[in-house]
mmCIF file of C-alpha atoms in Angstrom:
data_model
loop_
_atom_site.group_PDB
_atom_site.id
_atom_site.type_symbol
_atom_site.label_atom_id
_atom_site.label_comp_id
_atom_site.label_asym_id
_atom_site.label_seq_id
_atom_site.Cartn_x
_atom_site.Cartn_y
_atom_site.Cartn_z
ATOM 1 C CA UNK A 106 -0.103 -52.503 -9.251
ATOM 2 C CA UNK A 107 -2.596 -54.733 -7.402
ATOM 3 C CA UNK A 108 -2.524 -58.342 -6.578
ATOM 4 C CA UNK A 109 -6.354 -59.824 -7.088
ATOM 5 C CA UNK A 110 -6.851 -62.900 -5.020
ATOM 6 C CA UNK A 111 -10.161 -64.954 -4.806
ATOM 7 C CA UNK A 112 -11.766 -66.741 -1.869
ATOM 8 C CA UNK A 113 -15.000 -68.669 -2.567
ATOM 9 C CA UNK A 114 -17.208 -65.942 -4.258
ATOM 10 C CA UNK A 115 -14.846 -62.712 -2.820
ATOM 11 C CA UNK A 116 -12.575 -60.932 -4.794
ATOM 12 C CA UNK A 117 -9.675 -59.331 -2.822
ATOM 13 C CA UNK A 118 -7.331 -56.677 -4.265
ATOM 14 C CA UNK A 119 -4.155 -55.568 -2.505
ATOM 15 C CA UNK A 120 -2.043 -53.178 -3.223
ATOM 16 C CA UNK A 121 1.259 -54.420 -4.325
ATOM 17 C CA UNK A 122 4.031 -52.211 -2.747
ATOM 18 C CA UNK A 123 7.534 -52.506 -0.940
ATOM 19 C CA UNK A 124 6.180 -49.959 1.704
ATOM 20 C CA UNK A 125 2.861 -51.639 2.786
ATOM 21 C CA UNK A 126 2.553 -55.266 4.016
ATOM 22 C CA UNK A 127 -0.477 -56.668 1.480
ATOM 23 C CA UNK A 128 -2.855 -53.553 1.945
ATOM 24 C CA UNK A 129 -5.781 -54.618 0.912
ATOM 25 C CA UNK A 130 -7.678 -52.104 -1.512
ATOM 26 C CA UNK A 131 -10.993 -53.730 -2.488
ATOM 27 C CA UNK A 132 -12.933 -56.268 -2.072
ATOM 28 C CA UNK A 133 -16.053 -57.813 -4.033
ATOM 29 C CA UNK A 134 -19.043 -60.447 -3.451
ATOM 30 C CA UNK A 135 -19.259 -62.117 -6.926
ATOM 31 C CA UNK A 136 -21.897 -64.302 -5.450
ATOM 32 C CA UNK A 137 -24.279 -65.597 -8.430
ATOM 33 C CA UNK A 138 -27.005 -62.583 -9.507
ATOM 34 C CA UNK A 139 -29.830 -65.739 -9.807
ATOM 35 C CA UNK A 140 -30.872 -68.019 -7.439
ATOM 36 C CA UNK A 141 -33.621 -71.201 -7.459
ATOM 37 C CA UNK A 142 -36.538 -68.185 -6.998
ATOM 38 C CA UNK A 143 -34.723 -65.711 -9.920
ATOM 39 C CA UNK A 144 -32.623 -62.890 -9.442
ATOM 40 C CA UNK A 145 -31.701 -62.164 -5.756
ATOM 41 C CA UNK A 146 -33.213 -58.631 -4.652
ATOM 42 C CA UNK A 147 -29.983 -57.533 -3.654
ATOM 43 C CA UNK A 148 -28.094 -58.349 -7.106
ATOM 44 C CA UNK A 149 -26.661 -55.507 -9.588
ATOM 45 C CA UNK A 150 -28.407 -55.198 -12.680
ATOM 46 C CA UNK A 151 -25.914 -54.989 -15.690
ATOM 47 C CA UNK A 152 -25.158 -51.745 -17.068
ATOM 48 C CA UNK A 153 -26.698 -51.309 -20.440
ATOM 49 C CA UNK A 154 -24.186 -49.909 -23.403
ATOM 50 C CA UNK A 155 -25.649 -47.771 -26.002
ATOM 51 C CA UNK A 156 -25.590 -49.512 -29.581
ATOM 52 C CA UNK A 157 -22.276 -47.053 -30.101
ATOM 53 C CA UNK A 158 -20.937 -48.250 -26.932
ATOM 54 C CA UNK A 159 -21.487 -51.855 -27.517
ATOM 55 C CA UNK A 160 -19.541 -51.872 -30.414
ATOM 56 C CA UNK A 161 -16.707 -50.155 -29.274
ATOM 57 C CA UNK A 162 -16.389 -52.320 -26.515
ATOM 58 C CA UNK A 163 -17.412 -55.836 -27.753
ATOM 59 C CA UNK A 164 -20.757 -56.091 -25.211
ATOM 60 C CA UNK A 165 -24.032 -54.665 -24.974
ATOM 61 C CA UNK A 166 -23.624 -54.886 -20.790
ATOM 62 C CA UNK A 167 -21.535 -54.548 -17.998
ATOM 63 C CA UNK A 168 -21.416 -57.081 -14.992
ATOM 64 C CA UNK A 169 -21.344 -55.571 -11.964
ATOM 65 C CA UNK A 170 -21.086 -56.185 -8.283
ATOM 66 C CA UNK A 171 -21.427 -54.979 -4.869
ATOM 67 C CA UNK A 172 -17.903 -54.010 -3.036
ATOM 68 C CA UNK A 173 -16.280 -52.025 -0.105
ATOM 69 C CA UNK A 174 -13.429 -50.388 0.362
ATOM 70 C CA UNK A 175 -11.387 -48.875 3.388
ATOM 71 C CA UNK A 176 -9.527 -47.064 1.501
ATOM 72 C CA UNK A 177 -10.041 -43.781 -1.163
ATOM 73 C CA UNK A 178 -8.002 -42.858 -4.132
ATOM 74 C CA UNK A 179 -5.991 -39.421 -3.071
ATOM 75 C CA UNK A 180 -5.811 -37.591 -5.994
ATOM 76 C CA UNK A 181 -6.266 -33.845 -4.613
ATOM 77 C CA UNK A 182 -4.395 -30.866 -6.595
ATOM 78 C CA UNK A 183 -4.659 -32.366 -10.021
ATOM 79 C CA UNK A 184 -5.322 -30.368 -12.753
ATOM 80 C CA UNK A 185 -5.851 -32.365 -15.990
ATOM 81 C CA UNK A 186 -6.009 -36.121 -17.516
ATOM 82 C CA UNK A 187 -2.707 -36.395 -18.234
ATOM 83 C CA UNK A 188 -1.603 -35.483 -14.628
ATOM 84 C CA UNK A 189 -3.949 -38.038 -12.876
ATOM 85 C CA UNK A 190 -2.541 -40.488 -15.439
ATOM 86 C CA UNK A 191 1.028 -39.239 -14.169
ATOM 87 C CA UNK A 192 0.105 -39.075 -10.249
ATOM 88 C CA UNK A 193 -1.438 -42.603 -10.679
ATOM 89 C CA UNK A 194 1.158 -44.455 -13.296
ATOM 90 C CA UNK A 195 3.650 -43.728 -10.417
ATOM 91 C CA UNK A 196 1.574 -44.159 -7.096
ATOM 92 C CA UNK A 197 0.255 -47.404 -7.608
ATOM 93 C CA UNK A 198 3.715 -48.799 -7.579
ATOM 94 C CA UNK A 199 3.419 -47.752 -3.539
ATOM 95 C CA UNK A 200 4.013 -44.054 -3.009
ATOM 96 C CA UNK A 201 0.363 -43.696 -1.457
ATOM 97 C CA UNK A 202 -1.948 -44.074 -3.742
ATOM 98 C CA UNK A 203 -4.707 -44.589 -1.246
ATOM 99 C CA UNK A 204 -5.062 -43.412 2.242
ATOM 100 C CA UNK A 205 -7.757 -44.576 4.740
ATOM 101 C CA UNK A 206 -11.278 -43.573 4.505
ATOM 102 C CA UNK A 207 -11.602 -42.958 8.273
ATOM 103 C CA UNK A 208 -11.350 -45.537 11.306
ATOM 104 C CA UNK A 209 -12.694 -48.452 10.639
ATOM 105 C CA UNK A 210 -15.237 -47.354 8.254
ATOM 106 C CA UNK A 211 -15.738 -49.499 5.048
ATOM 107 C CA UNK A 212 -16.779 -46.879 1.701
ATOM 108 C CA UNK A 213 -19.261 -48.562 -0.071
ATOM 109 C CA UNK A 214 -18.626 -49.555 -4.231
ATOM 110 C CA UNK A 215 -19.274 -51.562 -7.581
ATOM 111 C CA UNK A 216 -16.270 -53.645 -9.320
ATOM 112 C CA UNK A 217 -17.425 -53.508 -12.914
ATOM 113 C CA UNK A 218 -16.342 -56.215 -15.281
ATOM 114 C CA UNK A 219 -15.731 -54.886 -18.573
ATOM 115 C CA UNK A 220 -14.002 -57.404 -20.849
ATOM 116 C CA UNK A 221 -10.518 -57.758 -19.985
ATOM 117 C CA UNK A 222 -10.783 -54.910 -17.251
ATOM 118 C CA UNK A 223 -11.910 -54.344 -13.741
ATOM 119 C CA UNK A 224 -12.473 -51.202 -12.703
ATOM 120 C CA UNK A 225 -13.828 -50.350 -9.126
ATOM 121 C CA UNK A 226 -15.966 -47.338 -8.146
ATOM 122 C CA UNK A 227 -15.984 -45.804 -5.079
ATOM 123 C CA UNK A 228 -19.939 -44.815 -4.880
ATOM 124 C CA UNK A 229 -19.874 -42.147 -2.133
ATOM 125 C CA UNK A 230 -16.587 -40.284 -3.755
ATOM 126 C CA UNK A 231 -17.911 -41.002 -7.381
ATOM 127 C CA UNK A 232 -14.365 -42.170 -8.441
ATOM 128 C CA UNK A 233 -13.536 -45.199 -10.570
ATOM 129 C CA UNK A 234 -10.037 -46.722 -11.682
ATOM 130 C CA UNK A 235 -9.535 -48.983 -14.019
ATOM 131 C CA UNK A 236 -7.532 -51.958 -13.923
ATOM 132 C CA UNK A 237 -5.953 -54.369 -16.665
ATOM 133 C CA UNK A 238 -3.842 -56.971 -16.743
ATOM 134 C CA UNK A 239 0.096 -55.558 -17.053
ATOM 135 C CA UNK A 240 1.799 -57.202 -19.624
ATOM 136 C CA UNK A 241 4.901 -59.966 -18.153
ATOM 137 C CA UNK A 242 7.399 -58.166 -18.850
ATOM 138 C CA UNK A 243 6.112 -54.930 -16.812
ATOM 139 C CA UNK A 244 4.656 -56.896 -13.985
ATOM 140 C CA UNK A 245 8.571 -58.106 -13.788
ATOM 141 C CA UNK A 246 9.998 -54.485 -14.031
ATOM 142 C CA UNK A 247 7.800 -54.021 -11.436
ATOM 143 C CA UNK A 248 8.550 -56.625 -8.529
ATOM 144 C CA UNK A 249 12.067 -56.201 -9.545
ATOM 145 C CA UNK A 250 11.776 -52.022 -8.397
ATOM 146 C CA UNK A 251 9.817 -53.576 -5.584
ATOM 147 C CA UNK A 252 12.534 -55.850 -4.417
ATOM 148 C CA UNK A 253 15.738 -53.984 -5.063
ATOM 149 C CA UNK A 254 14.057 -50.970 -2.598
ATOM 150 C CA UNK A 255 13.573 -53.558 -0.064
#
């Protein structure tokens, strides 16, 4: 589970974990795409959806927005979906989902807005997660797990 915290226009996600002291996993600039002279040179364009696309998900585009990371997802040795949905469903709740990309170095990424998700791609690894909101009552099973380890 991550924590996502705001400060001005940055977006900062930390990983939520009894193991790691606020690890932070991503960051964003969700500084404004326009400015008084039009769209800043450095902005993301939105992603355009196919028609198909559009309707499944309720948008024709995707926001998007630069990001950096010093972290990367480990997720070597998995075979199929359902075992990176296993590996992940039970690392993010602080068994090392991430590790560090390398001293000091900052990996370069989009977070993607898409409705009521996140999700955050690491450019250079071409990897993306996807984030919701957990519903109340498993955000509580989870800080309780948290704090009974502790």
């Amino acid at each position: 589970m991550i924590n996502i915290t705001y400060s001005g226009d940055m977006l900062y996600a930390y990983e939520v974990s009894h193991t790691q002291s606020r690890r932070e996993i991503f960051r964003a600039d969700l500084c404004p795409k326009y400015d008084q002279h039009g769209i800043r040179e450095d902005a993301l364009l939105p992603i355009e959806l196919t028609p198909a696309t559009s309707t499944a998900w309720g948008t024709a585009s995707l926001e998007r927005f630069h990001g950096v990371s010093s972290v990367v997802p480990c997720y070597s040795g998995i075979k199929s979906n359902g075992d990176l949905f296993h590996k992940f469903k039970n690392t993010f709740r602080g068994s090392g989902a991430f590790s560090k990309s390398g001293e000091g170095k900052e990996v370069k990424g989009q977070l993607i807005v898409i409705g009521d998700y996140i999700s955050f791609l690491w450019t250079e690894q071409k990897t993306q997660i996807m984030f919701s909101r957990p519903s109340e009552k498993l955000a509580l099973k989870i800080l309780r797990e948290t704090v009974s380890v502790e």
